[in-house]
Amino acid sequence: MKFCFLLAILALAQIHGGLAEATTLLAGPGAPAAGDAAPSASLKRPFGLVRGPDGAIWVADYDANQIKRIDARGVLTDVVGDGAARYAGDGGPATKASLNHPHEIRFDAAGELFIADTDNHVIRRYHPGTGLIDTYAGNGQDGSSGDGGPAAQASISDPMSLQFDHAGNLYIADVRLGVIRRVDAGGGRITTFAGNGAWGNTPDGAPIAGTPLTGPRSLALAANGDLWLVTRAHQLLRFDLAQGRIRQAAGTGKAGYDGDGGPALEATLNGPKSISVAANGDVYLADTENHVIRRYDRRRGTLEAVAGTAAKGDALAADPRQTAFNLPHGIWVDADGSVLVSDSDNHRILSIPAPGRSD
């Protein structure tokens, strides 16, 4: 019966040549086989995910210690990592290398994949053209040394998120030390971009350099060049790179779940773990410990839930607001406005249709 229900949901989600009309199960328990191809891998708490330049969905599978790829037919393939939680394999085939609880992934403009290899304290780089892997930043030691020198010789503590800007500079969110490091595109020099190494309050309008951050957790880039961040202070922050200032956008700094439809700065969040910026500038958040997906409306300055019931569960419904999540850790807004979600503790990847507006 459950399988038939899932097939019905999938059938509802199909539009020829257009957007999905309903929540779609893309991978994980209950996903249908892709034609005559049997699934070659399963998911074990998927975290960060992106749409790759090849059109596939790429996923950091946290507990599997692997990076996986979902092709257009829904076939799931292991691409990076042998499943062992260790630091090994640089210079060799990525499938024989080891990762240690990867959190997020990003592609650069050249199509190479960068991995926040969190518990190895490094940023790894996968070369799709050759299938090889190496270390791009970090020396494998837990720390925050090496500013002003080569990124590969610096120490990084707990890199959980990474993001490229339009110039190709790489930003790394080091959650435990409360800093964001930057690796320059030109020569690979690493510096501290934001944070001072101590968790603390981040006042609105404060300068980016030297102002405390509380657990910088996930980064995303807007089309206008602004850098967005969610923190373990349950807030959404915007880094205005042109002005060199930090702006508070959503969250009071206290954990909770209220304020939907009202001013975002009066709303509460609970452990947001991932963000993604839509083409129109709206910011989508995986409000993880509230088990919902929320949208910050940049034009109106409001916050609203667009998917999830605000209760832990695994129900799959055509209506995203009736679909239940279990600690979603990854989110990605596709070019068509639909939203990909890593429903982590349900071990699945979902797609929800582009949310409409209330006005």
Tab-separated table of C-alpha atoms in Angstrom:
chain	number	residue	atom	x	y	z
A	1	MET	CA	0.000	0.000	0.000
A	2	LYS	CA	2.784	2.434	0.956
A	3	PHE	CA	4.623	1.703	-2.300
A	4	CYS	CA	1.488	2.376	-4.326
A	5	PHE	CA	1.048	5.670	-2.478
A	6	LEU	CA	4.594	6.682	-3.318
A	7	LEU	CA	4.054	5.869	-6.959
A	8	ALA	CA	0.950	8.021	-6.907
A	9	ILE	CA	2.942	10.932	-5.490
A	10	LEU	CA	5.563	10.493	-8.176
A	11	ALA	CA	2.923	10.374	-10.875
A	12	LEU	CA	1.426	13.610	-9.582
A	13	ALA	CA	4.846	15.233	-9.755
A	14	GLN	CA	5.353	14.762	-13.484
A	15	ILE	CA	4.724	17.539	-15.963
A	16	HIS	CA	6.047	17.179	-19.473
A	17	GLY	CA	8.556	19.950	-20.069
A	18	GLY	CA	7.659	21.926	-16.916
A	19	LEU	CA	7.927	22.185	-13.157
A	20	ALA	CA	6.998	19.405	-10.781
A	21	GLU	CA	3.538	19.986	-9.271
A	22	ALA	CA	4.104	18.017	-6.069
A	23	THR	CA	6.675	16.716	-3.659
A	24	THR	CA	8.898	14.200	-5.433
A	25	LEU	CA	10.974	11.428	-3.888
A	26	LEU	CA	14.249	11.358	-5.828
A	27	ALA	CA	16.344	8.908	-3.814
A	28	GLY	CA	16.107	6.890	-0.633
A	29	PRO	CA	13.711	4.332	0.843
A	30	GLY	CA	10.690	3.820	-1.383
A	31	ALA	CA	12.178	5.445	-4.475
A	32	PRO	CA	11.278	3.464	-7.603
A	33	ALA	CA	13.952	1.675	-9.597
A	34	ALA	CA	15.309	3.636	-12.538
A	35	GLY	CA	14.088	1.560	-15.459
A	36	ASP	CA	16.048	-1.682	-15.559
A	37	ALA	CA	18.911	-0.211	-13.513
A	38	ALA	CA	19.048	-1.379	-9.909
A	39	PRO	CA	20.184	1.207	-7.361
A	40	SER	CA	23.922	0.884	-6.832
A	41	ALA	CA	24.046	2.717	-3.513
A	42	SER	CA	21.925	3.783	-0.560
A	43	LEU	CA	21.948	6.953	1.514
A	44	LYS	CA	23.128	7.203	5.109
A	45	ARG	CA	22.166	10.633	6.429
A	46	PRO	CA	22.665	12.851	3.362
A	47	PHE	CA	23.752	16.385	4.205
A	48	GLY	CA	24.785	19.063	1.664
A	49	LEU	CA	23.724	18.728	-1.963
A	50	VAL	CA	24.083	20.646	-5.228
A	51	ARG	CA	22.983	20.454	-8.843
A	52	GLY	CA	26.172	19.753	-10.751
A	53	PRO	CA	27.250	21.213	-14.089
A	54	ASP	CA	26.445	17.799	-15.604
A	55	GLY	CA	22.800	18.149	-14.566
A	56	ALA	CA	23.047	15.453	-11.896
A	57	ILE	CA	22.412	15.919	-8.181
A	58	TRP	CA	25.529	15.493	-6.031
A	59	VAL	CA	25.182	14.652	-2.348
A	60	ALA	CA	27.508	14.630	0.657
A	61	ASP	CA	26.439	11.397	2.355
A	62	TYR	CA	27.566	12.101	5.904
A	63	ASP	CA	27.437	8.721	7.658
A	64	ALA	CA	28.538	6.860	4.526
A	65	ASN	CA	31.673	9.035	4.307
A	66	GLN	CA	31.059	9.384	0.585
A	67	ILE	CA	29.957	11.734	-2.166
A	68	LYS	CA	27.180	10.317	-4.327
A	69	ARG	CA	25.600	11.262	-7.625
A	70	ILE	CA	21.968	10.921	-8.728
A	71	ASP	CA	21.594	10.945	-12.501
A	72	ALA	CA	18.547	11.950	-14.551
A	73	ARG	CA	17.144	8.407	-14.325
A	74	GLY	CA	17.444	8.367	-10.548
A	75	VAL	CA	20.427	6.011	-10.440
A	76	LEU	CA	22.534	6.609	-7.328
A	77	THR	CA	26.295	6.094	-7.717
A	78	ASP	CA	29.237	6.296	-5.318
A	79	VAL	CA	31.716	8.834	-6.737
A	80	VAL	CA	34.086	9.764	-3.910
A	81	GLY	CA	35.018	7.744	-0.844
A	82	ASP	CA	35.413	4.074	0.030
A	83	GLY	CA	33.174	4.319	3.086
A	84	ALA	CA	35.945	4.290	5.690
A	85	ALA	CA	36.080	7.253	8.090
A	86	ARG	CA	39.719	8.251	7.705
A	87	TYR	CA	42.045	10.525	5.716
A	88	ALA	CA	43.624	8.693	2.806
A	89	GLY	CA	43.923	8.466	-0.955
A	90	ASP	CA	45.195	11.824	-2.168
A	91	GLY	CA	46.591	11.608	-5.683
A	92	GLY	CA	44.689	8.435	-6.493
A	93	PRO	CA	41.225	7.372	-7.653
A	94	ALA	CA	38.512	9.120	-5.657
A	95	THR	CA	36.508	5.923	-5.207
A	96	LYS	CA	39.444	4.398	-3.306
A	97	ALA	CA	40.095	7.471	-1.173
A	98	SER	CA	38.598	8.046	2.276
A	99	LEU	CA	36.565	10.911	3.697
A	100	ASN	CA	35.531	11.562	7.281
A	101	HIS	CA	31.964	12.859	7.647
A	102	PRO	CA	31.690	15.341	4.757
A	103	HIS	CA	29.164	18.113	5.330
A	104	GLU	CA	28.897	20.182	2.153
A	105	ILE	CA	30.043	20.290	-1.450
A	106	ARG	CA	30.386	22.953	-4.146
A	107	PHE	CA	31.532	23.053	-7.773
A	108	ASP	CA	33.859	25.770	-8.990
A	109	ALA	CA	33.559	27.509	-12.352
A	110	ALA	CA	35.823	24.894	-13.951
A	111	GLY	CA	33.544	22.031	-12.893
A	112	GLU	CA	35.730	20.603	-10.139
A	113	LEU	CA	34.065	19.458	-6.935
A	114	PHE	CA	35.170	20.777	-3.534
A	115	ILE	CA	34.307	18.866	-0.367
A	116	ALA	CA	34.135	20.055	3.243
A	117	ASP	CA	35.812	16.960	4.694
A	118	THR	CA	34.911	18.015	8.197
A	119	ASP	CA	36.432	15.491	10.549
A	120	ASN	CA	39.629	15.382	8.511
A	121	HIS	CA	39.919	19.196	8.932
A	122	VAL	CA	40.484	19.737	5.216
A	123	ILE	CA	38.867	20.758	1.943
A	124	ARG	CA	39.252	18.014	-0.642
A	125	ARG	CA	39.008	18.470	-4.413
A	126	TYR	CA	37.613	15.910	-6.847
A	127	HIS	CA	38.569	16.148	-10.528
A	128	PRO	CA	35.693	14.700	-12.628
A	129	GLY	CA	37.838	14.593	-15.750
A	130	THR	CA	40.401	12.233	-14.254
A	131	GLY	CA	38.509	10.738	-11.317
A	132	LEU	CA	41.356	11.715	-8.977
A	133	ILE	CA	41.231	13.460	-5.608
A	134	ASP	CA	43.578	15.774	-3.709
A	135	THR	CA	43.551	18.195	-0.787
A	136	TYR	CA	42.981	21.849	-1.629
A	137	ALA	CA	43.074	23.466	1.813
A	138	GLY	CA	44.131	22.295	5.262
A	139	ASN	CA	47.007	20.127	6.451
A	140	GLY	CA	44.862	17.642	8.366
A	141	GLN	CA	45.610	19.225	11.748
A	142	ASP	CA	42.835	20.664	13.909
A	143	GLY	CA	43.570	24.370	14.318
A	144	SER	CA	43.515	27.830	12.783
A	145	SER	CA	47.050	28.587	11.704
A	146	GLY	CA	48.665	29.590	8.447
A	147	ASP	CA	47.001	32.893	7.577
A	148	GLY	CA	48.892	34.621	4.803
A	149	GLY	CA	50.419	31.419	3.475
A	150	PRO	CA	49.423	28.555	1.170
A	151	ALA	CA	46.014	27.080	2.015
A	152	ALA	CA	47.303	23.510	1.809
A	153	GLN	CA	49.785	24.215	4.628
A	154	ALA	CA	47.283	25.888	6.956
A	155	SER	CA	45.343	24.201	9.720
A	156	ILE	CA	41.537	24.243	9.768
A	157	SER	CA	39.325	23.031	12.588
A	158	ASP	CA	35.783	21.972	11.600
A	159	PRO	CA	34.997	23.076	8.036
A	160	MET	CA	31.273	22.503	7.582
A	161	SER	CA	30.436	24.749	4.653
A	162	LEU	CA	32.126	26.262	1.636
A	163	GLN	CA	31.161	28.718	-1.066
A	164	PHE	CA	32.812	30.366	-4.056
A	165	ASP	CA	32.255	34.015	-4.900
A	166	HIS	CA	32.032	35.347	-8.437
A	167	ALA	CA	35.799	35.928	-8.541
A	168	GLY	CA	36.559	32.326	-7.629
A	169	ASN	CA	37.630	32.949	-4.037
A	170	LEU	CA	36.658	30.117	-1.712
A	171	TYR	CA	35.041	30.817	1.672
A	172	ILE	CA	35.181	28.149	4.382
A	173	ALA	CA	32.925	28.210	7.455
A	174	ASP	CA	34.806	26.839	10.460
A	175	VAL	CA	31.979	26.311	12.908
A	176	ARG	CA	33.886	25.402	16.066
A	177	LEU	CA	36.381	28.261	15.914
A	178	GLY	CA	33.756	30.788	14.844
A	179	VAL	CA	35.588	32.025	11.761
A	180	ILE	CA	35.232	32.108	8.002
A	181	ARG	CA	38.481	31.587	6.123
A	182	ARG	CA	39.050	32.672	2.528
A	183	VAL	CA	41.322	31.074	-0.054
A	184	ASP	CA	42.255	33.527	-2.797
A	185	ALA	CA	41.607	32.385	-6.334
A	186	GLY	CA	44.875	33.750	-7.638
A	187	GLY	CA	47.564	32.050	-5.596
A	188	GLY	CA	45.767	29.892	-3.049
A	189	ARG	CA	46.645	32.152	-0.113
A	190	ILE	CA	44.457	31.671	2.972
A	191	THR	CA	43.284	34.426	5.338
A	192	THR	CA	40.612	34.939	7.972
A	193	PHE	CA	37.701	36.748	6.335
A	194	ALA	CA	35.272	37.004	9.262
A	195	GLY	CA	35.100	36.127	12.952
A	196	ASN	CA	37.757	36.488	15.627
A	197	GLY	CA	38.058	32.946	16.946
A	198	ALA	CA	35.583	33.381	19.793
A	199	TRP	CA	31.840	32.834	19.662
A	200	GLY	CA	29.927	36.023	20.386
A	201	ASN	CA	27.153	38.425	19.435
A	202	THR	CA	27.136	39.748	15.866
A	203	PRO	CA	25.621	43.278	15.925
A	204	ASP	CA	23.735	44.541	12.913
A	205	GLY	CA	25.916	46.778	10.774
A	206	ALA	CA	29.157	45.578	12.344
A	207	PRO	CA	32.283	45.361	10.163
A	208	ILE	CA	32.947	41.956	8.632
A	209	ALA	CA	36.546	41.873	9.801
A	210	GLY	CA	37.011	41.040	13.467
A	211	THR	CA	33.352	40.856	14.543
A	212	PRO	CA	32.485	37.696	16.508
A	213	LEU	CA	30.391	34.944	14.939
A	214	THR	CA	28.573	32.174	16.789
A	215	GLY	CA	29.110	28.882	15.021
A	216	PRO	CA	29.070	29.865	11.316
A	217	ARG	CA	27.244	26.866	9.868
A	218	SER	CA	26.297	27.263	6.198
A	219	LEU	CA	27.188	29.709	3.428
A	220	ALA	CA	25.489	30.673	0.172
A	221	LEU	CA	26.116	33.297	-2.500
A	222	ALA	CA	23.525	35.607	-4.040
A	223	ALA	CA	23.617	36.770	-7.650
A	224	ASN	CA	24.501	40.301	-6.531
A	225	GLY	CA	27.621	39.025	-4.752
A	226	ASP	CA	26.317	39.116	-1.174
A	227	LEU	CA	27.348	36.199	1.017
A	228	TRP	CA	24.674	34.684	3.280
A	229	LEU	CA	25.249	32.710	6.466
A	230	VAL	CA	23.211	30.783	9.034
A	231	THR	CA	24.726	30.375	12.478
A	232	ARG	CA	24.351	28.337	15.610
A	233	ALA	CA	22.918	31.483	17.173
A	234	HIS	CA	19.758	30.623	15.185
A	235	GLN	CA	20.169	33.602	12.865
A	236	LEU	CA	20.435	34.416	9.181
A	237	LEU	CA	23.126	36.982	8.375
A	238	ARG	CA	24.028	38.808	5.168
A	239	PHE	CA	27.593	39.849	4.387
A	240	ASP	CA	27.513	42.983	2.265
A	241	LEU	CA	30.864	42.570	0.576
A	242	ALA	CA	30.643	45.924	-1.179
A	243	GLN	CA	30.205	47.799	2.126
A	244	GLY	CA	32.214	45.411	4.303
A	245	ARG	CA	29.338	45.096	6.781
A	246	ILE	CA	27.255	42.324	8.358
A	247	ARG	CA	23.477	42.659	8.336
A	248	GLN	CA	21.035	40.677	10.459
A	249	ALA	CA	18.226	39.300	8.303
A	250	ALA	CA	16.257	36.722	10.289
A	251	GLY	CA	16.052	35.232	13.756
A	252	THR	CA	16.066	36.737	17.227
A	253	GLY	CA	19.048	34.739	18.423
A	254	LYS	CA	16.877	32.435	20.507
A	255	ALA	CA	15.863	28.909	19.515
A	256	GLY	CA	12.190	28.430	18.699
A	257	TYR	CA	9.562	28.190	15.993
A	258	ASP	CA	7.318	31.157	15.509
A	259	GLY	CA	6.869	34.262	13.397
A	260	ASP	CA	5.815	32.742	10.082
A	261	GLY	CA	4.438	35.396	7.761
A	262	GLY	CA	5.754	38.254	9.871
A	263	PRO	CA	8.981	40.244	10.099
A	264	ALA	CA	11.919	37.860	9.827
A	265	LEU	CA	13.864	39.606	12.572
A	266	GLU	CA	11.035	38.826	15.018
A	267	ALA	CA	10.823	35.159	14.044
A	268	THR	CA	12.704	32.339	15.720
A	269	LEU	CA	14.729	29.534	14.142
A	270	ASN	CA	16.061	26.336	15.635
A	271	GLY	CA	19.428	25.094	14.467
A	272	PRO	CA	19.342	25.977	10.760
A	273	LYS	CA	21.948	23.857	8.973
A	274	SER	CA	21.796	24.834	5.289
A	275	ILE	CA	20.795	27.730	3.028
A	276	SER	CA	20.454	28.427	-0.672
A	277	VAL	CA	19.652	31.639	-2.553
A	278	ALA	CA	17.079	31.717	-5.344
A	279	ALA	CA	17.553	33.702	-8.538
A	280	ASN	CA	15.177	36.423	-7.253
A	281	GLY	CA	17.245	36.898	-4.091
A	282	ASP	CA	14.996	35.002	-1.671
A	283	VAL	CA	16.898	32.800	0.778
A	284	TYR	CA	15.741	29.276	1.611
A	285	LEU	CA	16.725	27.699	4.921
A	286	ALA	CA	16.713	24.163	6.191
A	287	ASP	CA	15.395	25.017	9.674
A	288	THR	CA	16.723	21.686	10.779
A	289	GLU	CA	15.595	21.197	14.330
A	290	ASN	CA	12.147	22.554	13.486
A	291	HIS	CA	11.929	19.993	10.649
A	292	VAL	CA	10.787	22.615	8.128
A	293	ILE	CA	11.991	24.489	5.073
A	294	ARG	CA	11.541	28.241	5.378
A	295	ARG	CA	11.901	31.147	2.974
A	296	TYR	CA	13.238	34.593	3.732
A	297	ASP	CA	11.505	37.024	1.384
A	298	ARG	CA	14.198	39.568	0.634
A	299	ARG	CA	11.770	42.122	-0.784
A	300	ARG	CA	9.335	42.060	2.147
A	301	GLY	CA	11.719	41.083	4.939
A	302	THR	CA	9.426	38.263	6.061
A	303	LEU	CA	9.944	34.612	6.922
A	304	GLU	CA	7.562	31.755	6.145
A	305	ALA	CA	7.517	27.962	6.081
A	306	VAL	CA	7.155	26.491	2.593
A	307	ALA	CA	7.509	22.782	3.408
A	308	GLY	CA	7.256	20.539	6.444
A	309	THR	CA	4.815	20.057	9.292
A	310	ALA	CA	7.118	21.321	12.087
A	311	ALA	CA	7.003	17.833	13.583
A	312	LYS	CA	9.509	15.040	13.030
A	313	GLY	CA	8.154	12.386	10.658
A	314	ASP	CA	8.443	10.669	7.288
A	315	ALA	CA	5.063	11.308	5.652
A	316	LEU	CA	5.314	12.002	1.923
A	317	ALA	CA	2.485	14.109	0.555
A	318	ALA	CA	1.801	15.944	-2.681
A	319	ASP	CA	1.474	19.156	-0.674
A	320	PRO	CA	4.933	20.128	0.630
A	321	ARG	CA	3.337	21.581	3.773
A	322	GLN	CA	2.012	18.097	4.574
A	323	THR	CA	5.342	16.369	3.923
A	324	ALA	CA	7.208	15.600	7.141
A	325	PHE	CA	10.984	15.898	7.500
A	326	ASN	CA	13.430	14.463	9.995
A	327	LEU	CA	16.336	16.862	10.598
A	328	PRO	CA	16.907	18.157	7.025
A	329	HIS	CA	20.558	19.197	6.659
A	330	GLY	CA	20.825	20.152	2.982
A	331	ILE	CA	18.966	22.487	0.626
A	332	TRP	CA	19.495	23.660	-2.940
A	333	VAL	CA	17.306	25.937	-5.066
A	334	ASP	CA	17.293	24.760	-8.667
A	335	ALA	CA	17.264	27.056	-11.680
A	336	ASP	CA	13.520	26.466	-12.157
A	337	GLY	CA	12.781	27.505	-8.578
A	338	SER	CA	12.137	24.022	-7.237
A	339	VAL	CA	13.908	23.131	-4.005
A	340	LEU	CA	16.014	20.028	-3.400
A	341	VAL	CA	16.134	18.824	0.207
A	342	SER	CA	18.359	16.325	1.989
A	343	ASP	CA	15.902	14.832	4.479
A	344	SER	CA	18.805	13.541	6.499
A	345	ASP	CA	17.453	11.232	9.165
A	346	ASN	CA	14.900	9.820	6.717
A	347	HIS	CA	17.866	9.002	4.431
A	348	ARG	CA	16.227	10.481	1.343
A	349	ILE	CA	16.367	13.304	-1.198
A	350	LEU	CA	13.169	15.181	-2.022
A	351	SER	CA	12.232	17.865	-4.496
A	352	ILE	CA	9.483	20.354	-3.694
A	353	PRO	CA	7.902	22.577	-6.328
A	354	ALA	CA	8.739	26.244	-6.611
A	355	PRO	CA	6.767	27.839	-3.769
A	356	GLY	CA	4.246	30.497	-4.741
A	357	ARG	CA	3.779	33.849	-3.098
A	358	SER	CA	0.913	34.903	-0.927
A	359	ASP	CA	0.505	38.285	-2.625
